[in-house]
């Protein structure tokens, strides 16, 4: 080992740089990105139905949106309550441009290629408003910054009814993504073609935002998040750093907005609302803002709750709220933090010692989840006076009788006891795995 280290020290600087550049870690990153692209290509082939394609498209849009928000909060420490402004205004810029391209078809201008490049226009539109609003918001930091972003978000949302020529009033602005003659059989009429366009832009945006985290600006943004006073002391302008991050974040949010315009073929005031800003904040928090992949997980789960689960039950918002409360109480760092805390155990090769305790915990959690679902759905059925009962796990249940409530109570007790026992075993196994040293 010492001989290898001495040989590395005697190498010229350029050779040492090349040696470090071709580390296995870089190959692993290429493998991760390649696998991600392959998954995006294969998913529509596995789930070819229209609803699944729509769900995947919305997940791709939300991933870009959540990662752009993570540039603000996770990477730079700026809590914004108005991030939907940039995505929404980028969407409005894109929809007006798309309508103009459609009107110019008689002149032979535009076509599917213009639609494919429309997210660039949306990103530039978002960045333009990022230049405008970011200059004001980044004059302050902390809570003051958050309140200013909230005020700007409400101002833009209120302007939607004041300027109907641009915002389209209550009905919004509609468009048609299928313009011109198909190019190589691609006209973006079918939902699958739109999905692959969204997937391509999602992969490009993910790669660019990850590359940004490795740049000097990304590193300085992390420093501004952690210790702005020290950054000021060494000579950097923290306000300028925050301003640049807001502009870049607004650019990628605008890309997400333009893709939403292409996907739904309509843009309304809802795109700039506080509800939309809250949704991206929720996605970033659930996934975990301390890592790059955390918001990706949060975006997928948030879209699942708001789209897939809402089509199954009326109580989807209650389930989402409970899930968020549990995350705040037991995993404030998000799902990514739960995954990252297993890295030391994995390096020691002791992950297998935790599997029995995790097995009991998963079974107990599933029992508790079944009890929760049964309780909520039966309560909703009683409130709706559903004479036909409710279907739970493929079984027809009558909430008016005492039997389903008794079974649900047993599930609650069994799940709670099992989870408590599993938690104690997991804690003991965890401590033992951390104390033991590999030979």
PDB file of C-alpha atoms in Angstrom, residues 52-186:
ATOM      1  CA  UNK A  52     -50.347   4.597 -16.086  1.00  0.00           C
ATOM      2  CA  UNK A  53     -48.794   6.700 -18.861  1.00  0.00           C
ATOM      3  CA  UNK A  54     -50.499   9.825 -17.494  1.00  0.00           C
ATOM      4  CA  UNK A  55     -49.294   8.993 -13.985  1.00  0.00           C
ATOM      5  CA  UNK A  56     -45.706   8.480 -15.161  1.00  0.00           C
ATOM      6  CA  UNK A  57     -45.786  11.749 -17.112  1.00  0.00           C
ATOM      7  CA  UNK A  58     -46.898  13.694 -14.055  1.00  0.00           C
ATOM      8  CA  UNK A  59     -44.205  12.008 -11.982  1.00  0.00           C
ATOM      9  CA  UNK A  60     -41.552  13.118 -14.476  1.00  0.00           C
ATOM     10  CA  UNK A  61     -42.786  16.716 -14.351  1.00  0.00           C
ATOM     11  CA  UNK A  62     -42.909  16.677 -10.559  1.00  0.00           C
ATOM     12  CA  UNK A  63     -39.376  15.273 -10.331  1.00  0.00           C
ATOM     13  CA  UNK A  64     -37.998  18.265 -12.246  1.00  0.00           C
ATOM     14  CA  UNK A  65     -40.096  20.657 -10.166  1.00  0.00           C
ATOM     15  CA  UNK A  66     -39.035  19.089  -6.842  1.00  0.00           C
ATOM     16  CA  UNK A  67     -35.346  19.042  -7.786  1.00  0.00           C
ATOM     17  CA  UNK A  68     -35.527  22.704  -8.798  1.00  0.00           C
ATOM     18  CA  UNK A  69     -37.021  23.472  -5.393  1.00  0.00           C
ATOM     19  CA  UNK A  70     -34.307  21.413  -3.736  1.00  0.00           C
ATOM     20  CA  UNK A  71     -31.763  23.801  -5.272  1.00  0.00           C
ATOM     21  CA  UNK A  72     -33.329  26.505  -3.120  1.00  0.00           C
ATOM     22  CA  UNK A  73     -34.104  24.749   0.140  1.00  0.00           C
ATOM     23  CA  UNK A  74     -31.945  21.641   0.228  1.00  0.00           C
ATOM     24  CA  UNK A  75     -28.792  23.036  -1.371  1.00  0.00           C
ATOM     25  CA  UNK A  76     -28.969  26.721  -0.418  1.00  0.00           C
ATOM     26  CA  UNK A  77     -31.185  26.883   2.671  1.00  0.00           C
ATOM     27  CA  UNK A  78     -33.869  29.164   1.187  1.00  0.00           C
ATOM     28  CA  UNK A  79     -37.407  28.235   2.238  1.00  0.00           C
ATOM     29  CA  UNK A  80     -39.712  29.525  -0.487  1.00  0.00           C
ATOM     30  CA  UNK A  81     -43.517  29.571  -0.333  1.00  0.00           C
ATOM     31  CA  UNK A  82     -43.923  30.810  -3.886  1.00  0.00           C
ATOM     32  CA  UNK A  83     -41.860  28.519  -6.088  1.00  0.00           C
ATOM     33  CA  UNK A  84     -44.896  27.700  -8.237  1.00  0.00           C
ATOM     34  CA  UNK A  85     -44.702  31.257  -9.570  1.00  0.00           C
ATOM     35  CA  UNK A  86     -41.719  30.376 -11.750  1.00  0.00           C
ATOM     36  CA  UNK A  87     -43.168  27.092 -12.983  1.00  0.00           C
ATOM     37  CA  UNK A  88     -46.552  28.668 -13.636  1.00  0.00           C
ATOM     38  CA  UNK A  89     -45.247  31.745 -15.414  1.00  0.00           C
ATOM     39  CA  UNK A  90     -42.916  29.566 -17.455  1.00  0.00           C
ATOM     40  CA  UNK A  91     -45.968  27.498 -18.405  1.00  0.00           C
ATOM     41  CA  UNK A  92     -47.881  30.622 -19.459  1.00  0.00           C
ATOM     42  CA  UNK A  93     -44.955  31.779 -21.582  1.00  0.00           C
ATOM     43  CA  UNK A  94     -44.814  28.331 -23.181  1.00  0.00           C
ATOM     44  CA  UNK A  95     -48.546  28.115 -23.882  1.00  0.00           C
ATOM     45  CA  UNK A  96     -48.638  31.530 -25.565  1.00  0.00           C
ATOM     46  CA  UNK A  97     -45.612  30.617 -27.670  1.00  0.00           C
ATOM     47  CA  UNK A  98     -47.188  27.291 -28.615  1.00  0.00           C
ATOM     48  CA  UNK A  99     -50.389  29.030 -29.695  1.00  0.00           C
ATOM     49  CA  UNK A 100     -48.398  31.447 -31.832  1.00  0.00           C
ATOM     50  CA  UNK A 101     -46.536  28.548 -33.425  1.00  0.00           C
ATOM     51  CA  UNK A 102     -49.860  26.873 -34.139  1.00  0.00           C
ATOM     52  CA  UNK A 103     -51.221  30.044 -35.731  1.00  0.00           C
ATOM     53  CA  UNK A 104     -48.113  30.277 -37.941  1.00  0.00           C
ATOM     54  CA  UNK A 105     -48.577  26.795 -39.389  1.00  0.00           C
ATOM     55  CA  UNK A 106     -50.028  28.328 -42.546  1.00  0.00           C
ATOM     56  CA  UNK A 107     -46.578  29.812 -43.136  1.00  0.00           C
ATOM     57  CA  UNK A 108     -44.886  26.461 -42.602  1.00  0.00           C
ATOM     58  CA  UNK A 109     -43.295  27.553 -39.313  1.00  0.00           C
ATOM     59  CA  UNK A 110     -42.929  25.212 -36.368  1.00  0.00           C
ATOM     60  CA  UNK A 111     -43.985  21.610 -35.929  1.00  0.00           C
ATOM     61  CA  UNK A 112     -43.150  18.713 -33.577  1.00  0.00           C
ATOM     62  CA  UNK A 113     -39.551  19.912 -33.281  1.00  0.00           C
ATOM     63  CA  UNK A 114     -40.789  23.251 -31.937  1.00  0.00           C
ATOM     64  CA  UNK A 115     -42.935  21.419 -29.388  1.00  0.00           C
ATOM     65  CA  UNK A 116     -39.957  19.312 -28.313  1.00  0.00           C
ATOM     66  CA  UNK A 117     -37.903  22.473 -27.707  1.00  0.00           C
ATOM     67  CA  UNK A 118     -40.747  24.326 -25.978  1.00  0.00           C
ATOM     68  CA  UNK A 119     -39.379  23.522 -22.462  1.00  0.00           C
ATOM     69  CA  UNK A 120     -36.374  25.713 -23.283  1.00  0.00           C
ATOM     70  CA  UNK A 121     -38.749  28.645 -23.776  1.00  0.00           C
ATOM     71  CA  UNK A 122     -40.509  27.774 -20.534  1.00  0.00           C
ATOM     72  CA  UNK A 123     -37.194  27.631 -18.713  1.00  0.00           C
ATOM     73  CA  UNK A 124     -36.105  30.986 -20.098  1.00  0.00           C
ATOM     74  CA  UNK A 125     -39.470  32.448 -19.099  1.00  0.00           C
ATOM     75  CA  UNK A 126     -39.069  31.122 -15.569  1.00  0.00           C
ATOM     76  CA  UNK A 127     -35.497  32.438 -15.414  1.00  0.00           C
ATOM     77  CA  UNK A 128     -36.682  35.865 -16.612  1.00  0.00           C
ATOM     78  CA  UNK A 129     -39.109  36.139 -13.717  1.00  0.00           C
ATOM     79  CA  UNK A 130     -36.425  34.686 -11.463  1.00  0.00           C
ATOM     80  CA  UNK A 131     -34.218  37.635 -12.405  1.00  0.00           C
ATOM     81  CA  UNK A 132     -37.078  40.009 -11.593  1.00  0.00           C
ATOM     82  CA  UNK A 133     -38.452  38.517  -8.374  1.00  0.00           C
ATOM     83  CA  UNK A 134     -35.181  37.010  -7.171  1.00  0.00           C
ATOM     84  CA  UNK A 135     -33.553  40.422  -7.011  1.00  0.00           C
ATOM     85  CA  UNK A 136     -36.211  41.464  -4.488  1.00  0.00           C
ATOM     86  CA  UNK A 137     -36.496  38.269  -2.465  1.00  0.00           C
ATOM     87  CA  UNK A 138     -32.771  37.612  -2.009  1.00  0.00           C
ATOM     88  CA  UNK A 139     -32.188  41.016  -0.450  1.00  0.00           C
ATOM     89  CA  UNK A 140     -33.204  39.260   2.751  1.00  0.00           C
ATOM     90  CA  UNK A 141     -32.617  35.772   4.117  1.00  0.00           C
ATOM     91  CA  UNK A 142     -34.282  33.396   6.539  1.00  0.00           C
ATOM     92  CA  UNK A 143     -37.874  34.005   7.593  1.00  0.00           C
ATOM     93  CA  UNK A 144     -38.023  37.360   5.831  1.00  0.00           C
ATOM     94  CA  UNK A 145     -37.128  35.705   2.532  1.00  0.00           C
ATOM     95  CA  UNK A 146     -39.888  33.145   3.045  1.00  0.00           C
ATOM     96  CA  UNK A 147     -42.496  35.809   3.767  1.00  0.00           C
ATOM     97  CA  UNK A 148     -41.499  37.822   0.701  1.00  0.00           C
ATOM     98  CA  UNK A 149     -41.836  34.757  -1.525  1.00  0.00           C
ATOM     99  CA  UNK A 150     -45.273  34.095  -0.035  1.00  0.00           C
ATOM    100  CA  UNK A 151     -46.317  37.671  -0.782  1.00  0.00           C
ATOM    101  CA  UNK A 152     -45.047  37.503  -4.357  1.00  0.00           C
ATOM    102  CA  UNK A 153     -46.840  34.205  -4.884  1.00  0.00           C
ATOM    103  CA  UNK A 154     -50.150  35.636  -3.702  1.00  0.00           C
ATOM    104  CA  UNK A 155     -49.605  38.765  -5.789  1.00  0.00           C
ATOM    105  CA  UNK A 156     -49.064  36.759  -8.969  1.00  0.00           C
ATOM    106  CA  UNK A 157     -52.046  34.523  -8.206  1.00  0.00           C
ATOM    107  CA  UNK A 158     -54.286  37.557  -7.685  1.00  0.00           C
ATOM    108  CA  UNK A 159     -53.016  39.042 -10.948  1.00  0.00           C
ATOM    109  CA  UNK A 160     -54.436  36.076 -12.848  1.00  0.00           C
ATOM    110  CA  UNK A 161     -57.908  37.641 -12.734  1.00  0.00           C
ATOM    111  CA  UNK A 162     -56.642  41.172 -13.288  1.00  0.00           C
ATOM    112  CA  UNK A 163     -54.835  40.408 -16.572  1.00  0.00           C
ATOM    113  CA  UNK A 164     -57.080  37.989 -18.491  1.00  0.00           C
ATOM    114  CA  UNK A 165     -55.270  38.597 -21.783  1.00  0.00           C
ATOM    115  CA  UNK A 166     -52.172  36.873 -20.438  1.00  0.00           C
ATOM    116  CA  UNK A 167     -53.596  34.516 -17.798  1.00  0.00           C
ATOM    117  CA  UNK A 168     -56.829  33.670 -19.603  1.00  0.00           C
ATOM    118  CA  UNK A 169     -59.101  34.551 -16.681  1.00  0.00           C
ATOM    119  CA  UNK A 170     -60.840  31.772 -14.764  1.00  0.00           C
ATOM    120  CA  UNK A 171     -60.716  29.357 -17.690  1.00  0.00           C
ATOM    121  CA  UNK A 172     -56.983  29.709 -18.278  1.00  0.00           C
ATOM    122  CA  UNK A 173     -55.261  29.390 -21.642  1.00  0.00           C
ATOM    123  CA  UNK A 174     -55.721  26.231 -23.699  1.00  0.00           C
ATOM    124  CA  UNK A 175     -53.586  25.003 -26.568  1.00  0.00           C
ATOM    125  CA  UNK A 176     -53.002  22.104 -28.949  1.00  0.00           C
ATOM    126  CA  UNK A 177     -49.694  20.255 -28.780  1.00  0.00           C
ATOM    127  CA  UNK A 178     -50.251  18.419 -32.100  1.00  0.00           C
ATOM    128  CA  UNK A 179     -49.174  21.029 -34.633  1.00  0.00           C
ATOM    129  CA  UNK A 180     -47.778  20.528 -38.091  1.00  0.00           C
ATOM    130  CA  UNK A 181     -47.037  17.291 -39.862  1.00  0.00           C
ATOM    131  CA  UNK A 182     -45.544  14.436 -37.804  1.00  0.00           C
ATOM    132  CA  UNK A 183     -41.757  14.269 -37.897  1.00  0.00           C
ATOM    133  CA  UNK A 184     -40.486  10.686 -38.230  1.00  0.00           C
ATOM    134  CA  UNK A 185     -43.907   9.542 -37.062  1.00  0.00           C
ATOM    135  CA  UNK A 186     -43.805  11.771 -33.970  1.00  0.00           C
TER     136      UNK A 186
END
